[in-house]
Amino acid sequence: MAQLILDGVVKHFGKIEALRGIDFEVQDGEFFVILGPSAAGKTTTLRAIAGLEKLDSGRIVFDGVDMAGIPVQQRGIAMVFQSFALYPHLTTEQNLAYPLREQKMARRDIKLRVQEIAEMLGITHTLTRKPASLSGGEQQRLAIGRAIIRQPELLLLDEPLTNLDAKLRHDMRAEFKRLHRELGMTMIYATPDQLEALSMGERVGVIIDGKIVQIDTPADLYDAPYDRDVARLVGDPPMNLIPGTVRRNGGGPSLELPFLHVPEADLRNSLAPFEAGTELIFGVHPQDLKLATNGETEASFDAEIAITEPQGDITILDLKAASEVLQMVVPEAEGALHGAGEEIRVRFNPRDGRLFLKDSGVLVV
Amino acid sequence: MARRREIGKAGWRRTAVMAVISFIYFFPVLWIILTAFKSHTDALATPPKFLFTPTLENFVGVFSRTYQRGGEAIDTKFDLFFFNSIFIAGTSVLIALIIGTLAAYAFSRWPLKGNDLYMFIILTTRMLPPIIVIIPIFLMFRVTGLSGSYVGIILLYTAFNLPFTIWMMKSFFDEIPTEVEDAARVDGSSETKIFFKICLPQVKAGIAATAVFGLILTWNEYLFALLLTGIDTRTVPVAMASTIGGDIGVRWGLLAAIETLFLIPVVLVTFLLQNQLLRGVTFGTIKR
């Protein structure tokens, strides 16, 4: 059992509060992703788990044991650093063997194990070379190899793909999933990239300003972000957030958006708890906006195309509707028919939208 | 990775210009080496002679020579002085490197409260001209009996080399990313092992550069050696100065021969370490 519990973990660097009470649990064998913008505390969280940072308060419990007094060397945790942190003066072979040598493993066994890991990661041809002469992808594989070679119970990965090019990132995402399946070890993966988080994580914890604000499955995270900040982080492009005001004139309550009036009956949530004049935020994914054809029954509004961003299979349209800037995603074939400056009509089902409170930014449920 | 340097890329004209400039800079050294092979008359000839019959008499004279016309050749003990120079410079640079590297690592990785102040204080010891402290040091050496001993002059040179060694080595340690050490910690290494197995190998070039600079500094030191070494612990610069004078005036050929011999060890060390040295001096100037 390699269950990990973080309970109210606080860490300061001088006057800066890096972690402001981190709580989460990771189950044995789970692939847990920590998603957050840069400087949110992802790296500090991982370093705290590894034992490289002293906690100011809170507990980290691993395998039922409080880690407080246990030095880094004895935690049985491995880590892949963002910079890879390879030993520059050692060859690939020596880099891989290093953790095993520290465990006083027999020389023969080390050789076998190094060979095995090198084959698994496809870096056998680099064994006698030093890190500086390896490509980015090879360095990355070496960093992973060095971390998994002693079969740790828990593997921490700190933005391991940030330093790689786009093609390699895609391959490595699949590689990580495969490794996780094959090795069955618990993994905690920190990333600022929502795509990595959604595609790899079994559960995703979103960290913002040193606090975990939401822990959910990727689907739930995308569907029902806890607040405005999470909504801005998840999805590509992220959710459109449109200011709205609750109106109660005659025929039942409704939500007034700058470019559209939406009756309560069309919305997912009831507007009953809100007084007239309450300001809310209406969030809708760019993928849920469609180009309108004639005779549609859904809500629709006029917008002007500001920029078109063709991406091959899809096109992202940047729209201006009233005073609002919105984004929508259309298939390439449709996008090709329209250009910047053109007026179009956009439809959507208001039921796909989500409401957030204006002040706290929290999702209305 | 460094871009491969193409040999001869600069072209003939630039190479020729550089050769001329290099020759001008190197000329004094060349002249000394030439003079070392000249007889006394050739050395003093006006206009200076470029073509002459080379002789080794000066080199022989370094180690044994006659002091009076017709007298017997006497051992000059210069072999001892060369040994002294090598022994004293080598030992003090080595000790300074050991202490300085440890100190620099501590200053870099385990900073104290007021770390910068301590670093500054260390540097202040090199701010005043050495001649200012020569009298107190001379008196200290007299009282403690260190005067004229190897231990004394080695201690003094070590103290001279330390600030420079600490500052230089600290900058090298500062350049290497701490994440590599963290990785070693996670991999199970003790702090001692991290220092020896992870950090030291990464600053090898820095150690080489620091050693060469320290060596040159100590090798050429004259003032303190003059006052604090005894007859048996005298270094070459002091001994060289004392050969000036005598019955036939300044023996330029002899001096040049001593200097030529004196150059060899430093040139040799620099040459052996030159690859490391280039890396050391340019360390951190480009992102790797």
XYZ file of C-alpha atoms in Angstrom, chain B residues 8 10-11 107 110 127 129-130 134-135 171 210 217 221 248 256 264 275 282:
19
model
C 41.913 28.313 -40.396
C 39.792 33.267 -39.857
C 41.730 33.286 -43.143
C 29.021 29.633 1.429
C 24.481 26.514 3.238
C 42.230 45.024 -0.576
C 48.707 46.431 -0.485
C 50.611 43.532 1.125
C 54.687 43.135 6.236
C 56.031 44.546 9.509
C 31.162 31.408 -8.215
C 41.774 28.466 -9.606
C 50.424 34.369 -7.970
C 55.826 36.353 -5.075
C 81.565 41.493 -13.471
C 67.987 34.960 -18.292
C 59.139 25.911 -17.285
C 41.617 22.390 -21.772
C 34.549 30.889 -19.616
